[in-house]
mmCIF file of C-alpha atoms in Angstrom:
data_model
loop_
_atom_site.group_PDB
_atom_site.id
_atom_site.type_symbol
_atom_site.label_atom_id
_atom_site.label_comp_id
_atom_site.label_asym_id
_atom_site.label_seq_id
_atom_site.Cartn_x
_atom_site.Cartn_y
_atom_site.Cartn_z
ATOM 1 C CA UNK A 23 0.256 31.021 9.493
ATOM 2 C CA UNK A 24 0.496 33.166 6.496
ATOM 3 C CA UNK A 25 -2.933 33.716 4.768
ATOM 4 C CA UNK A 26 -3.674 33.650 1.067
ATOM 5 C CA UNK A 27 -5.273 35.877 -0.716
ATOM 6 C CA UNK A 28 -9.312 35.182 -0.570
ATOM 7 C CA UNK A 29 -11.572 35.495 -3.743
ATOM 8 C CA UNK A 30 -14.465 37.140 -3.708
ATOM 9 C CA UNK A 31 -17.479 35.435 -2.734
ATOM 10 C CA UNK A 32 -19.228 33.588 -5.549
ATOM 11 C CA UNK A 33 -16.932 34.274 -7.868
ATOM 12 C CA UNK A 34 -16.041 30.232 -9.157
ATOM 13 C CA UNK A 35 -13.598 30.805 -11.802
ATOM 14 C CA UNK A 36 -11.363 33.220 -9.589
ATOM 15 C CA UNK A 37 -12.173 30.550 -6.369
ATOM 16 C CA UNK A 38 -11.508 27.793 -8.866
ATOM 17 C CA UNK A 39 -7.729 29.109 -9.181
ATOM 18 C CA UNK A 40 -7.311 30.021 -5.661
ATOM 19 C CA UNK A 41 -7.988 26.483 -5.208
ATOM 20 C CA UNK A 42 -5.970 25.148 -7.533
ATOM 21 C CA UNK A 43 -2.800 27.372 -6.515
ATOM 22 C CA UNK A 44 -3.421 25.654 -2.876
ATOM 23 C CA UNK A 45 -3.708 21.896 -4.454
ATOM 24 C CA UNK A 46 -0.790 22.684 -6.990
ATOM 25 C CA UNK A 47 1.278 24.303 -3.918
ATOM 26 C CA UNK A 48 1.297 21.672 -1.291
ATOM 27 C CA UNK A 49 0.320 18.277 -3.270
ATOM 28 C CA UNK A 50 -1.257 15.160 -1.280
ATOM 29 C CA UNK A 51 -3.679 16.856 0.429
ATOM 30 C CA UNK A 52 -6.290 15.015 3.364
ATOM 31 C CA UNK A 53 -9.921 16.402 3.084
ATOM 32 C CA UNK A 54 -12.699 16.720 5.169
ATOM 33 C CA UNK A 55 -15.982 16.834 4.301
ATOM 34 C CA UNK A 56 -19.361 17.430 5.367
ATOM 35 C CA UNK A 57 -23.132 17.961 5.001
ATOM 36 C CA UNK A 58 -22.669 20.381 2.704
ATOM 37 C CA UNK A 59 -21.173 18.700 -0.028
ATOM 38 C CA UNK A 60 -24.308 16.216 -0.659
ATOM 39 C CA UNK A 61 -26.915 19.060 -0.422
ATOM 40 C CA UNK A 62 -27.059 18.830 -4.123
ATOM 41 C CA UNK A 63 -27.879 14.989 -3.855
ATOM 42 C CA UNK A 64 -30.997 16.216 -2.235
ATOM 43 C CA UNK A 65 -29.920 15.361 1.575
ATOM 44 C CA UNK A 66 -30.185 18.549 3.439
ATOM 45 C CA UNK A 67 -27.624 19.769 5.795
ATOM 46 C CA UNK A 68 -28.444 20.618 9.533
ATOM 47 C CA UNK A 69 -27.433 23.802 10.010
ATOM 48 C CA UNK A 70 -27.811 27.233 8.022
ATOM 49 C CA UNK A 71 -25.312 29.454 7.235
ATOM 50 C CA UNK A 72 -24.765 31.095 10.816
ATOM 51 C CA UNK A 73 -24.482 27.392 11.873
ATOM 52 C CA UNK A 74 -27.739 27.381 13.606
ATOM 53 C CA UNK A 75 -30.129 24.108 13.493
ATOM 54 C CA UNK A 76 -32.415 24.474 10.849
ATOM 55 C CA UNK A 77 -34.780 22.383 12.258
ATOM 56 C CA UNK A 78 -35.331 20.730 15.789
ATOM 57 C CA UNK A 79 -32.212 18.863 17.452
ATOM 58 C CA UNK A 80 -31.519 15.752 15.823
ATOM 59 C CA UNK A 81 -31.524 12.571 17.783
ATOM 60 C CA UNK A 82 -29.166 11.619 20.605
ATOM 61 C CA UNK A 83 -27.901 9.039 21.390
ATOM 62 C CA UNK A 84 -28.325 8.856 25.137
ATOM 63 C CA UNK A 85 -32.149 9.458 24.299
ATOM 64 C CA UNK A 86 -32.380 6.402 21.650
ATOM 65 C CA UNK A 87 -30.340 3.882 23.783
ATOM 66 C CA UNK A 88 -32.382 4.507 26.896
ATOM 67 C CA UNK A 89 -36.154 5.237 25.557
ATOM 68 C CA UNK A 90 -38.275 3.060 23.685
ATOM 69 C CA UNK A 91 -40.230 5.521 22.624
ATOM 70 C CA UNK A 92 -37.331 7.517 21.072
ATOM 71 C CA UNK A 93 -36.219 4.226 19.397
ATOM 72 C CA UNK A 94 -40.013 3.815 17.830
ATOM 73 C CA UNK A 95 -39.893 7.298 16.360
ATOM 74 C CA UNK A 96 -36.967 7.272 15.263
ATOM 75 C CA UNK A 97 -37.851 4.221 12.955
ATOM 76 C CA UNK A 98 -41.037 5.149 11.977
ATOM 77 C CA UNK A 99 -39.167 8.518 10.515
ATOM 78 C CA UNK A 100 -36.763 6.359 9.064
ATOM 79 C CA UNK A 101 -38.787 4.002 7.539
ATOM 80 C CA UNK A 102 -40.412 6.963 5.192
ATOM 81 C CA UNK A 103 -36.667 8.487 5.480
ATOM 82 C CA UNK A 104 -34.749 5.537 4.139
ATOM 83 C CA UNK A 105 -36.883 5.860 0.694
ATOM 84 C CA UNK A 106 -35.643 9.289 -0.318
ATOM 85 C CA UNK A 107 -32.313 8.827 1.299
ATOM 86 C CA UNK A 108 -31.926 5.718 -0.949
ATOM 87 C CA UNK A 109 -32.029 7.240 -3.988
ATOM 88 C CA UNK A 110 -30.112 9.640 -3.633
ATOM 89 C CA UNK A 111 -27.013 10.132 -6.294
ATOM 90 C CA UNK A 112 -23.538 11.346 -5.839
ATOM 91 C CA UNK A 113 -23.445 15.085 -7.566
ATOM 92 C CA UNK A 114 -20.291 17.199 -9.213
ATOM 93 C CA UNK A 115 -18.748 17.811 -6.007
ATOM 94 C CA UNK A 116 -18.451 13.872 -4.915
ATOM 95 C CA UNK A 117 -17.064 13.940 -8.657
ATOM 96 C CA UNK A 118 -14.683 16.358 -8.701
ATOM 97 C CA UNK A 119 -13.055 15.083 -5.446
ATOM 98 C CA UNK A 120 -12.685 11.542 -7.115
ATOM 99 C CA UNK A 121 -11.097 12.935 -10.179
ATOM 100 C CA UNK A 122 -8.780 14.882 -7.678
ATOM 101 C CA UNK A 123 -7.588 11.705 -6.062
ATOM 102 C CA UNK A 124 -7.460 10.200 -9.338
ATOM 103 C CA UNK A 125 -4.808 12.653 -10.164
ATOM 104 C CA UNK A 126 -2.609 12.165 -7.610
ATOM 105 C CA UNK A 127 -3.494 15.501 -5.038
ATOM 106 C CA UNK A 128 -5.422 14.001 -2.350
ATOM 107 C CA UNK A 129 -4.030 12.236 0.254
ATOM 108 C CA UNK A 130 -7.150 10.369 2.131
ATOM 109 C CA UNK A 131 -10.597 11.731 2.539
ATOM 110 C CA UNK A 132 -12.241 11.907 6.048
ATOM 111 C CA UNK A 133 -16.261 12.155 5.940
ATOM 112 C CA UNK A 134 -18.682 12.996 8.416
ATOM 113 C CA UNK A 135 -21.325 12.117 6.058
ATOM 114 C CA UNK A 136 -23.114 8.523 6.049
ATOM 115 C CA UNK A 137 -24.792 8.751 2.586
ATOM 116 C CA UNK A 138 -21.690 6.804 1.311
ATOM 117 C CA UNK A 139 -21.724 8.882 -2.277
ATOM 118 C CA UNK A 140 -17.799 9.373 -2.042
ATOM 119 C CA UNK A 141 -17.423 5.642 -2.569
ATOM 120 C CA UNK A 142 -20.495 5.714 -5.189
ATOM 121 C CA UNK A 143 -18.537 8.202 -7.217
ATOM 122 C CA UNK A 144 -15.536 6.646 -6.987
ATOM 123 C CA UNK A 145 -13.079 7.873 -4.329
ATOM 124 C CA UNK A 146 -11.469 4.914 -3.001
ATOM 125 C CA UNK A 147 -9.838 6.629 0.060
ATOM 126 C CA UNK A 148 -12.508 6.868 2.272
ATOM 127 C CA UNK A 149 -12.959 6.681 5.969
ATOM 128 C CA UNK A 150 -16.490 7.298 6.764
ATOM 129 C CA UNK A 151 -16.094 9.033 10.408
ATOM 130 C CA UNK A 152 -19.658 8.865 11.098
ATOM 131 C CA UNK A 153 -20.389 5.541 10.134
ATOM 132 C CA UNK A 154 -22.876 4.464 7.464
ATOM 133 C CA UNK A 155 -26.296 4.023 7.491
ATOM 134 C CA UNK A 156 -27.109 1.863 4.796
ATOM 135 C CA UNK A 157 -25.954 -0.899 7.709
ATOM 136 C CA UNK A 158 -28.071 -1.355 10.892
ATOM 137 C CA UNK A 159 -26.307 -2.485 14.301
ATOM 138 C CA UNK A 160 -27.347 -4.238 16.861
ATOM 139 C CA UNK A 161 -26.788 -2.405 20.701
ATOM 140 C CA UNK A 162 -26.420 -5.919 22.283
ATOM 141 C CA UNK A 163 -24.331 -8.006 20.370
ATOM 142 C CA UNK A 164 -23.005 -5.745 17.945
ATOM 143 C CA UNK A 165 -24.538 -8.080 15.048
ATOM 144 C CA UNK A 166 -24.130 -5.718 11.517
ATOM 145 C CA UNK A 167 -27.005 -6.274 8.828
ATOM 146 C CA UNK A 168 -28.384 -4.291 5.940
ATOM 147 C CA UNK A 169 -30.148 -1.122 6.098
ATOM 148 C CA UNK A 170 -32.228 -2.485 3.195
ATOM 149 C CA UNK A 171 -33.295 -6.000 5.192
ATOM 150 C CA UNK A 172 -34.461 -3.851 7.991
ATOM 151 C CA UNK A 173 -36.541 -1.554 5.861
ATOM 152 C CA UNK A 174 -38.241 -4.940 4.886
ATOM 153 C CA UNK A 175 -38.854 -5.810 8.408
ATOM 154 C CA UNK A 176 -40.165 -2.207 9.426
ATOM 155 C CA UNK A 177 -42.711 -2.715 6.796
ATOM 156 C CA UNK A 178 -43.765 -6.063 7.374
ATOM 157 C CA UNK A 179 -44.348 -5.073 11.069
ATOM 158 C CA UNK A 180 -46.326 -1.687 10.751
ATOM 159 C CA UNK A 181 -48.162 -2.375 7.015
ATOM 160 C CA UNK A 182 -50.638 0.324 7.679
ATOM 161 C CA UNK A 183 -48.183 2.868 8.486
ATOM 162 C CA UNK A 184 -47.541 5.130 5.305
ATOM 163 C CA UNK A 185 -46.750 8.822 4.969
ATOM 164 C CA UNK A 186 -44.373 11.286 3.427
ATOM 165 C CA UNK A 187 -41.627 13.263 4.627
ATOM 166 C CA UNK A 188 -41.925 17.218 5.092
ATOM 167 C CA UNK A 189 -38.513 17.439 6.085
ATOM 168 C CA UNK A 190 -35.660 14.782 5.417
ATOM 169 C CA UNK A 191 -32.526 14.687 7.542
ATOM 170 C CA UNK A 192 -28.749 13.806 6.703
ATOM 171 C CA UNK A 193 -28.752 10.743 9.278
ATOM 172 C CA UNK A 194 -31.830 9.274 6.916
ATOM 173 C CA UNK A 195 -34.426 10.713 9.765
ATOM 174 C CA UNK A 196 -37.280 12.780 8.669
ATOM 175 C CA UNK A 197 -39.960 15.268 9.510
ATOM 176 C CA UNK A 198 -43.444 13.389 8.554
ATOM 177 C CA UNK A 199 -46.792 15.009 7.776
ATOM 178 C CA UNK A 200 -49.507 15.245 10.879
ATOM 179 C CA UNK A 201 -51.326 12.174 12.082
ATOM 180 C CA UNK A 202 -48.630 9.517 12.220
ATOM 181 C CA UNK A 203 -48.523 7.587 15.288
ATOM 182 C CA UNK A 204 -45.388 6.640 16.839
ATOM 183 C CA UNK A 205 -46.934 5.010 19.685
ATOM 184 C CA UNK A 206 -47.572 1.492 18.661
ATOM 185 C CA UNK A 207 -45.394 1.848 16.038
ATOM 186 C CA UNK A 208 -43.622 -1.894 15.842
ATOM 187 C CA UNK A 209 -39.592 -2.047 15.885
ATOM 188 C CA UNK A 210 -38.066 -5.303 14.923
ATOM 189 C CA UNK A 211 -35.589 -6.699 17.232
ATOM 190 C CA UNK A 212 -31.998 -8.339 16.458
ATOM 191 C CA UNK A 213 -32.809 -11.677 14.659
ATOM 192 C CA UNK A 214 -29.418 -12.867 16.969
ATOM 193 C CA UNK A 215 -30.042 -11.840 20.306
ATOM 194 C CA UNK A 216 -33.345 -9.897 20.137
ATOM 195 C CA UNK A 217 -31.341 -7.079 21.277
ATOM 196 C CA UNK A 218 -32.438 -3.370 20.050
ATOM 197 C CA UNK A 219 -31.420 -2.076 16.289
ATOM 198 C CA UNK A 220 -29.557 1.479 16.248
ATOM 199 C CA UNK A 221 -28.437 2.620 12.318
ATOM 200 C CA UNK A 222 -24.631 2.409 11.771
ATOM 201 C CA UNK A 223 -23.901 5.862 12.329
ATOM 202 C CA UNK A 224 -22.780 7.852 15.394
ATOM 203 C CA UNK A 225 -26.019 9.857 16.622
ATOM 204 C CA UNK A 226 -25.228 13.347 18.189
ATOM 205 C CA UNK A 227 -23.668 13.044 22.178
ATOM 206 C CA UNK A 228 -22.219 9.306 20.976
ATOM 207 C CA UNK A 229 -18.436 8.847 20.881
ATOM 208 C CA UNK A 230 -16.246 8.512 17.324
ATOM 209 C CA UNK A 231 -14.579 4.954 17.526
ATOM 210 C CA UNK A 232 -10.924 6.101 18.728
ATOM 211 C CA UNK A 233 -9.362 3.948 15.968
ATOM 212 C CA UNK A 234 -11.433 5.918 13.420
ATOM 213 C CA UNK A 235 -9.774 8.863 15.101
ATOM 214 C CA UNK A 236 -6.504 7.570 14.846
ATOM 215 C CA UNK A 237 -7.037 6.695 11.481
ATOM 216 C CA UNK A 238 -7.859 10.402 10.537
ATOM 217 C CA UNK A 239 -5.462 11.793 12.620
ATOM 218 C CA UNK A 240 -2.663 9.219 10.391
ATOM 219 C CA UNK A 241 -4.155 10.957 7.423
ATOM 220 C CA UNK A 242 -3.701 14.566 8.529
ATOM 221 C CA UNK A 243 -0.296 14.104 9.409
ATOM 222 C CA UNK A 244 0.656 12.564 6.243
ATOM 223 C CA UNK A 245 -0.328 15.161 4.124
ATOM 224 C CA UNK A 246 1.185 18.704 3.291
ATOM 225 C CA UNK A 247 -2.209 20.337 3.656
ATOM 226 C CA UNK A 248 -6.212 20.190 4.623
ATOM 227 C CA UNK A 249 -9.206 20.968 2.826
ATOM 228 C CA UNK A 250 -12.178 21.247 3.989
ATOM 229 C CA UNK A 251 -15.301 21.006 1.918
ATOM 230 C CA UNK A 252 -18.929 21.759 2.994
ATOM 231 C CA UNK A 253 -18.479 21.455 6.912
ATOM 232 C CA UNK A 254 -19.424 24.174 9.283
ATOM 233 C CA UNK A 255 -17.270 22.215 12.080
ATOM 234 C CA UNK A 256 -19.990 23.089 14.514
ATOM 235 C CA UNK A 257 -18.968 19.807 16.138
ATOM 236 C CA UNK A 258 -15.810 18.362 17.813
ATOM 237 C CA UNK A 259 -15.709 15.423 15.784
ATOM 238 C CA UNK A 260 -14.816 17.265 12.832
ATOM 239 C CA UNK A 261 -13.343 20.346 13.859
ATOM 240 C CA UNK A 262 -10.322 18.579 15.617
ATOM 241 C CA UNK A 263 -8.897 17.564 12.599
ATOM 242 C CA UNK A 264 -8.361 21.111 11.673
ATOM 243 C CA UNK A 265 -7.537 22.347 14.599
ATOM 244 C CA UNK A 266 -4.224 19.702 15.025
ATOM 245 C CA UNK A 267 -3.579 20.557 11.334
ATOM 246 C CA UNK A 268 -3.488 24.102 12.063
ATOM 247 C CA UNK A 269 -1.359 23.396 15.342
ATOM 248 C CA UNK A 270 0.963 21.339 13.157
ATOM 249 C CA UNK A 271 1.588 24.178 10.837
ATOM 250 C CA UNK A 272 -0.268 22.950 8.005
ATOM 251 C CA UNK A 273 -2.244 25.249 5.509
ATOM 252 C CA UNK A 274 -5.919 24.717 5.809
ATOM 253 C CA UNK A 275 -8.347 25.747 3.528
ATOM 254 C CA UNK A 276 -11.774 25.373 3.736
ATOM 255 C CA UNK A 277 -14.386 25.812 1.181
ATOM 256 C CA UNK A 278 -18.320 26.193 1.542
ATOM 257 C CA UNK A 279 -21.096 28.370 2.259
ATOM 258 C CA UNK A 280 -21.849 30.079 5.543
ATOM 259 C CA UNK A 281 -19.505 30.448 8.604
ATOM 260 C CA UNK A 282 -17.343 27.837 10.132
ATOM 261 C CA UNK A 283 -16.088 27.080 13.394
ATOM 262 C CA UNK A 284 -12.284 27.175 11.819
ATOM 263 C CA UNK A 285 -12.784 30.059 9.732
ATOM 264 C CA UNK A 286 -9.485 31.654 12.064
ATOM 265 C CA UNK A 287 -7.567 28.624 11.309
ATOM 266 C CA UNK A 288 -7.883 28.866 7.934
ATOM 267 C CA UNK A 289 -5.350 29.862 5.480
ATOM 268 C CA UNK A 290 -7.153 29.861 2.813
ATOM 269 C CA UNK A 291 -10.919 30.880 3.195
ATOM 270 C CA UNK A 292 -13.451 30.233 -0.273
ATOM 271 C CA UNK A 293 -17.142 30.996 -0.330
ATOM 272 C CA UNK A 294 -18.391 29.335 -3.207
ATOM 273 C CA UNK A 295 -20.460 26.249 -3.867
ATOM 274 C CA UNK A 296 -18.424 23.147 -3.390
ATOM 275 C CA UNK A 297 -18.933 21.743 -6.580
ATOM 276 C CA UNK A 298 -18.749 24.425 -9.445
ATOM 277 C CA UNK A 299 -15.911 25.679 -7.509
ATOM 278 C CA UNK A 300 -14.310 21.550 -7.299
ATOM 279 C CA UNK A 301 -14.766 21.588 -10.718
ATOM 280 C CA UNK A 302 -13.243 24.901 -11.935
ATOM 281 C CA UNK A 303 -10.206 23.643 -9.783
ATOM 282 C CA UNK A 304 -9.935 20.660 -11.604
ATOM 283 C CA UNK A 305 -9.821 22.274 -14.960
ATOM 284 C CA UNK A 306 -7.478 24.789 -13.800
ATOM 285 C CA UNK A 307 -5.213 22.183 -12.471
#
């Protein structure tokens, strides 16, 4: 596939047209996007720009569904976790992308995020891949409640147990300060079936939904083009998308900062931040 000319790095208003020549070129465009582009919501990403972890593994899922112990720290992270997560606001880059589809050049966006801030900007073409974690799921039943209902429960159950966060995570877990004890921390069970609570969202080692899958895939095909925007498609989940777009002959470009697991796929390769870059596009356009 034929490769267009790449900007140098940093440079928005020259990335900014590079962009725009790919929107203007290929029209209804699917997107993928992920960590990166809430970083300036204040939700860290997990990986640095070699794609590395920047901090220990996050949870998985095998580990949570089996061990009541990794279930009780997980929930005593998230309880301090959910607070900053919470309040987090969608930033330029969410923006930008919902002005896009507003005018007419995107064609579906897939997330991997779970901070739902596409939909709090405005993008009405969402398909949250990861799942969401302002909901809470029951592992038994498969009973859905509120994120917010279960922060009330956590509470209510462990009243003595308060902290801060040293290090938040983009699945709402966080690194607390020394001296919090997980032990006999107290996890609420499903007010159904008194089954155990997992957050909406698909941990690390558990499966995407296959109609969520489909439902991407649909998107891909029916666009002319891909973008991606602040991935490093370290992981499968995301970086099959590209990969059949790229296999289907479509032009890919991906924009972020860092290496990605695509960056040979791509036609189209910008190094920029996501959102002054987003927004230069926009007024180029």
């Amino acid at each position: 596939m034929d490769a267009w000319p790449v900007p140098p790095e940093g440079d928005t208003p020259a990335l900014g047209d590079a962009l725009a020549r790919f929107l203007r070129a290929h029209r209804r465009v699917a997107v993928l996007t992920g960590a990166g582009v809430s970083t300036a919501s204040g939700i860290p990403d997990y990986r640095d720009a070699d794609g590395q972890w920047k901090h220990s593994r996050p949870v998985m899922y095998e580990d949570f569904r089996r061990h009541a112990q990794v279930r009780r720290r997980y929930w005593a992270r998230s309880l301090v976790g959910w607070e900053y997560f919470r309040r987090a606001l969608p930033n330029p880059a969410h923006a930008a992308l919902a002005s896009l589809e507003d005018a007419g050049h995107l064609r579906g966006l897939v997330t991997q995020n779970v901070d739902r801030l596409h939909q709090q900007a405005g993008h009405r073409e969402v398909l949250d891949l990861h799942g969401r974690l302002d909901r809470v799921v029951c592992m038994g039943c498969g009973d859905v409640s509120a994120r917010e209902d279960m922060q009330l429960r956590l509470q209510a159950a462990n009243p003595g147990f308060t902290g801060t966060a040293d290090v938040t995570r983009p699945d709402g877990d966080a690194e607390l300060t020394p001296g919090h004890d997980h032990e006999h921390f107290e996890v609420p069970a499903c007010t159904r079936c008194g089954g155990d609570l997992k957050p909406a969202v698909v941990f690390f080692g558990e499966g995407v939904p296959r109609a969520w899958v489909s439902q991407a895939m649909a998107d891909v095909d029916s666009a002319k083009a891909l973008l991606v925007v602040g991935s490093s498609l370290m992981v499968f989940s995301g970086f099959r998308f590209v990969r059949h777009a790229a296999r289907s002959g479509k032009p890919v470009a991906i924009l972020g900062l860092g290496r990605t697991r695509a960056d040979e796929l791509a036609s189209l390769r910008l190094s920029g931040d996501c959102g002054h870059v987003l927004h230069a596009a926009l007024a180029a356009l």
